[in-house]
mmCIF file of C-alpha atoms in Angstrom:
data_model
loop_
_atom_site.group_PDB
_atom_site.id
_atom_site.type_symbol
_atom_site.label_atom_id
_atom_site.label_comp_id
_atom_site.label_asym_id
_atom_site.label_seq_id
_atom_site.Cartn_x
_atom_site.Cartn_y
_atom_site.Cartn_z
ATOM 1 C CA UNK A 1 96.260 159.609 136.910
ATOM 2 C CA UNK A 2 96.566 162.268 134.974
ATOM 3 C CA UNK A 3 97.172 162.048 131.065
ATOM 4 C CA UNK A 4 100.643 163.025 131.016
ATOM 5 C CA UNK A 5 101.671 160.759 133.480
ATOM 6 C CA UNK A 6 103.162 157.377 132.765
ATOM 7 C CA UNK A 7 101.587 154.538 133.335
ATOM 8 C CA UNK A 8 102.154 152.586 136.374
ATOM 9 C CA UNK A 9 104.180 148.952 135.544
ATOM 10 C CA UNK A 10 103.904 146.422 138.347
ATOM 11 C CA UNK A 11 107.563 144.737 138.340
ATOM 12 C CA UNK A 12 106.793 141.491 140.221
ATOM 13 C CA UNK A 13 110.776 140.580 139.099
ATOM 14 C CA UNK A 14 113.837 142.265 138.086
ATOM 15 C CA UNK A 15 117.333 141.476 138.069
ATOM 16 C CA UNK A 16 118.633 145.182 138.571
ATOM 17 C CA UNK A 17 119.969 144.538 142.344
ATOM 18 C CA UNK A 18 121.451 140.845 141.373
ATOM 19 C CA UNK A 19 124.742 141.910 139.687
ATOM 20 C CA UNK A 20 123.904 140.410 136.116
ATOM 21 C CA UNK A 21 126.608 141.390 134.214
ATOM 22 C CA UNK A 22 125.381 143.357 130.422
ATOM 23 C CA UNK A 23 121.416 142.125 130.755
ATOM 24 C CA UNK A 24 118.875 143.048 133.252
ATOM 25 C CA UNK A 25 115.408 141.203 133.305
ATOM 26 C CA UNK A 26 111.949 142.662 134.298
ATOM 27 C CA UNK A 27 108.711 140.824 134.551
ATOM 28 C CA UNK A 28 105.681 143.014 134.923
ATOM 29 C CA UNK A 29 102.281 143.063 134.396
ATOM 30 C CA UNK A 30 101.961 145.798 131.541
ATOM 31 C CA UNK A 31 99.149 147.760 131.850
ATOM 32 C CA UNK A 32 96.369 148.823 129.406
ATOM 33 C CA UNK A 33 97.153 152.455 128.440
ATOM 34 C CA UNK A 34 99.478 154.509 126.476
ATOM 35 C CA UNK A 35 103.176 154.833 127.238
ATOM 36 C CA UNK A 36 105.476 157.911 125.568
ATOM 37 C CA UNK A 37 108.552 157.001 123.693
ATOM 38 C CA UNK A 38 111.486 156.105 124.940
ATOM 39 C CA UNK A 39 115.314 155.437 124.537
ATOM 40 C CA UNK A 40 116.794 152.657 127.043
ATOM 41 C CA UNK A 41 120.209 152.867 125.482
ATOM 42 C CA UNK A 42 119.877 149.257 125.216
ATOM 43 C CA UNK A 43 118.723 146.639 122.723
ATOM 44 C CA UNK A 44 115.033 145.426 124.269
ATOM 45 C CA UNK A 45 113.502 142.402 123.837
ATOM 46 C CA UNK A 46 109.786 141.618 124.732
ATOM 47 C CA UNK A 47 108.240 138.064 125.615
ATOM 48 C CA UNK A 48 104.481 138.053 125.874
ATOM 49 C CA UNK A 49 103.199 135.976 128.072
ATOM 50 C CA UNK A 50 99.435 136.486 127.180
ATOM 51 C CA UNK A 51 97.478 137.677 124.249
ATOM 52 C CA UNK A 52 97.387 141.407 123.437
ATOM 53 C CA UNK A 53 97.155 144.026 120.839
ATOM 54 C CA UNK A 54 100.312 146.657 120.688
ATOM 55 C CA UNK A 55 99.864 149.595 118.786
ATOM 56 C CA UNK A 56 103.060 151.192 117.605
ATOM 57 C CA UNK A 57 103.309 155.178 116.411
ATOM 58 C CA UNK A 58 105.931 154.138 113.652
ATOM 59 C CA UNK A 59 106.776 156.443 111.063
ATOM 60 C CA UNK A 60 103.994 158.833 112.048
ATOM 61 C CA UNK A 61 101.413 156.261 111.901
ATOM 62 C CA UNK A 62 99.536 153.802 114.225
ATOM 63 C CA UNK A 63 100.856 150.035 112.993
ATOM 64 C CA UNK A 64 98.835 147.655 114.871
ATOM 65 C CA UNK A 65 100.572 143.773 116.044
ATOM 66 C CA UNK A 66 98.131 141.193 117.814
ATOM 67 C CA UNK A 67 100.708 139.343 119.879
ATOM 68 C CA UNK A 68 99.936 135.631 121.786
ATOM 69 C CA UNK A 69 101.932 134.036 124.287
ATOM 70 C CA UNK A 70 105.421 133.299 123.160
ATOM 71 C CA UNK A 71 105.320 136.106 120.965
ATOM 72 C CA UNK A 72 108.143 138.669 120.931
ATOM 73 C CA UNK A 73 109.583 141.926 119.769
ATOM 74 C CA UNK A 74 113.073 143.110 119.215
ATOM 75 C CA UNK A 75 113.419 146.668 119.495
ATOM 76 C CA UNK A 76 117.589 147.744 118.877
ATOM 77 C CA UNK A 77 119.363 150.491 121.084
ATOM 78 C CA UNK A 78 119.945 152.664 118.335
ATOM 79 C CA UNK A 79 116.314 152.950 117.416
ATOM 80 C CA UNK A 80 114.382 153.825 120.752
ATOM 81 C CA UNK A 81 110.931 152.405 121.700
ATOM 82 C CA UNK A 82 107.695 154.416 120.180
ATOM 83 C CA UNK A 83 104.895 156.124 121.634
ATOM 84 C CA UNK A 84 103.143 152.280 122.608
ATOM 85 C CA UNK A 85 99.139 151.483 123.111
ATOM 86 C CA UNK A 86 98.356 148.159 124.735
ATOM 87 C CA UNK A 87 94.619 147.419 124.803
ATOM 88 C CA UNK A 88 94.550 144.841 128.041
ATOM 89 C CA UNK A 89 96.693 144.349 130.993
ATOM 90 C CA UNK A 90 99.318 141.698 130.007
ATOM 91 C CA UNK A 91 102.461 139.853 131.942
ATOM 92 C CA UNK A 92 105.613 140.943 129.841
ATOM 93 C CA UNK A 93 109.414 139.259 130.219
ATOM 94 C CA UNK A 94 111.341 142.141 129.411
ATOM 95 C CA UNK A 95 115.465 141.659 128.617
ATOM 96 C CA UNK A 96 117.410 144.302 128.433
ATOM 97 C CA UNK A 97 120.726 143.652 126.467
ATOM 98 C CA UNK A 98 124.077 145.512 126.705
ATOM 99 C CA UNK A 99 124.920 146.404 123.102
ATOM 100 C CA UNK A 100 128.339 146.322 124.133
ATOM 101 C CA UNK A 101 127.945 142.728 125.331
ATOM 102 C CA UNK A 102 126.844 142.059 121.441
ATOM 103 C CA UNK A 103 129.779 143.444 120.481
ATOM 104 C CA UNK A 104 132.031 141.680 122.668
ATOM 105 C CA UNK A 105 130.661 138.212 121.597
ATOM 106 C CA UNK A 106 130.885 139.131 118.201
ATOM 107 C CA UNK A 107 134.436 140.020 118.120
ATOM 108 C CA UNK A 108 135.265 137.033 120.127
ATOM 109 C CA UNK A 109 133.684 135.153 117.206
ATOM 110 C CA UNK A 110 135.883 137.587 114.524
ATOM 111 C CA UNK A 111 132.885 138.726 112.676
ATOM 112 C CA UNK A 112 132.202 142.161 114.146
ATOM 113 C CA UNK A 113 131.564 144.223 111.451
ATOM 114 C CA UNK A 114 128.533 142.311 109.999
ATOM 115 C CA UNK A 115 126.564 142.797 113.269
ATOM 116 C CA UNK A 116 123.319 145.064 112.809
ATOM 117 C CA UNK A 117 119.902 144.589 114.637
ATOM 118 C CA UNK A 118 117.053 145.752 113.244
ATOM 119 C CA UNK A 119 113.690 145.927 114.559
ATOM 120 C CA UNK A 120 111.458 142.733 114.752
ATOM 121 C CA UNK A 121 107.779 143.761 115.764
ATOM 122 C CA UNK A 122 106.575 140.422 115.685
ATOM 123 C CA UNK A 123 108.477 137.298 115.748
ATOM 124 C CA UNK A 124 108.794 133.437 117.003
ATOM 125 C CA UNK A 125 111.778 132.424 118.593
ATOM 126 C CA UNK A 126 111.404 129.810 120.898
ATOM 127 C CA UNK A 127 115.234 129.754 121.613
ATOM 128 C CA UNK A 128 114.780 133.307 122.776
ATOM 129 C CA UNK A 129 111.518 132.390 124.658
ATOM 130 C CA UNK A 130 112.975 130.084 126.535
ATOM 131 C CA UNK A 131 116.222 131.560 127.536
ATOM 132 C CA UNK A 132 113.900 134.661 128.640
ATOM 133 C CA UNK A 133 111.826 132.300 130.601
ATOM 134 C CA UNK A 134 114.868 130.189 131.987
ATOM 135 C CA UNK A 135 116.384 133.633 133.361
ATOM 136 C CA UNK A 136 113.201 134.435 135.119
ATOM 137 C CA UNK A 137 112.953 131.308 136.752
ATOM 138 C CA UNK A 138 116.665 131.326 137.533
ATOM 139 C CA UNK A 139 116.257 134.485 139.286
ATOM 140 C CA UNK A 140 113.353 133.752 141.556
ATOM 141 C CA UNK A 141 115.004 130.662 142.724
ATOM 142 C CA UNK A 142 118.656 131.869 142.936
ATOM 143 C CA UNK A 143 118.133 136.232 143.400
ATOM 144 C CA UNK A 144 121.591 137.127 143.836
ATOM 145 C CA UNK A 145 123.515 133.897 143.203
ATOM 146 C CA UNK A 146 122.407 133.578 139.861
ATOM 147 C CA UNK A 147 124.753 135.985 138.097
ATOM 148 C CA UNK A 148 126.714 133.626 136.614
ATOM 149 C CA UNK A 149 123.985 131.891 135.066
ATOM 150 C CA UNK A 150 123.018 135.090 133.480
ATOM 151 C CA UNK A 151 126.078 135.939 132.343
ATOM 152 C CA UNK A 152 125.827 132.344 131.043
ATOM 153 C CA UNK A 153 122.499 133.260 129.010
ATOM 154 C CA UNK A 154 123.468 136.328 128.165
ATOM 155 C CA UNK A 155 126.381 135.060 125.862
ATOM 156 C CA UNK A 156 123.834 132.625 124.520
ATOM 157 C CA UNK A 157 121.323 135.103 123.914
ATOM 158 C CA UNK A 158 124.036 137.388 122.104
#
């Protein structure tokens, strides 16, 4: 592989074919190397599922984050993911969220205009763990019939 080539992701799961309604789901094994940056057009939300060190080209410098299982990162549509350097080969639940679905749940509860997600590098959130986790299990058992489910834990996650 040459140096300006991505590095290749094995997706053992993702919800892209299931008709999941303003969140998809990948779970890969991430591997050790450097990715570019890149815009999803979505807000992005990482759950390690093994211990790691993610170096992050923020602001024109390398920030480093040791991350452990459970771990997670919240990266917002509006701000794009960095140039990335993982040191090992690690699992990764990946959501990707709609930010029109965060808007829709917001209005719904009246409070739109206070709404603003900003990055989180490094955080605990076992409520967000587990609804990550409960989608990937949902989807390996159900594929296809577990849209409304997702759509289910996607209001919840919003």
């Amino acid at each position: 592989m040459s140096k300006d080539e991505p590095p290749v992701h094995l997706h053992l799961l993702e919800s892209f074919n299931a008709g999941w309604d303003g969140l998809n789901l990948i779970y890969e094994i991430e591997p050790r190397n450097e990715t570019p940056e890149r815009d999803f057009g979505q807000h992005f939300i990482i759950i390690a599922r093994g211990d790691f060190r993610a170096s992050y080209m923020l602001d024109g410098k390398w920030q480093e984050v040791d991350y452990t299982t459970g771990d997670i990162a919240i990266i917002p549509a509006n701000h794009g993911f960095p140039k990335t350097q993982i040191d090992r080969e690690v699992a990764l639940v990946e959501l990707f969220v709609d930010p029109k679905l965060i808007t829709r749940t917001a209005c719904e509860l009246g409070n739109v205009e206070n709404i603003e997600l900003v990055p989180q590098w490094h955080i605990r959130d076992p409520l967000i763990e587990n609804i990550g986790l409960a989608l990937k299990a949902e989807l390996e058992l159900n594929g296809a019939q577990s849209k409304f489910y997702a759509e289910s834990m996607a209001t919840a996650l919003s």
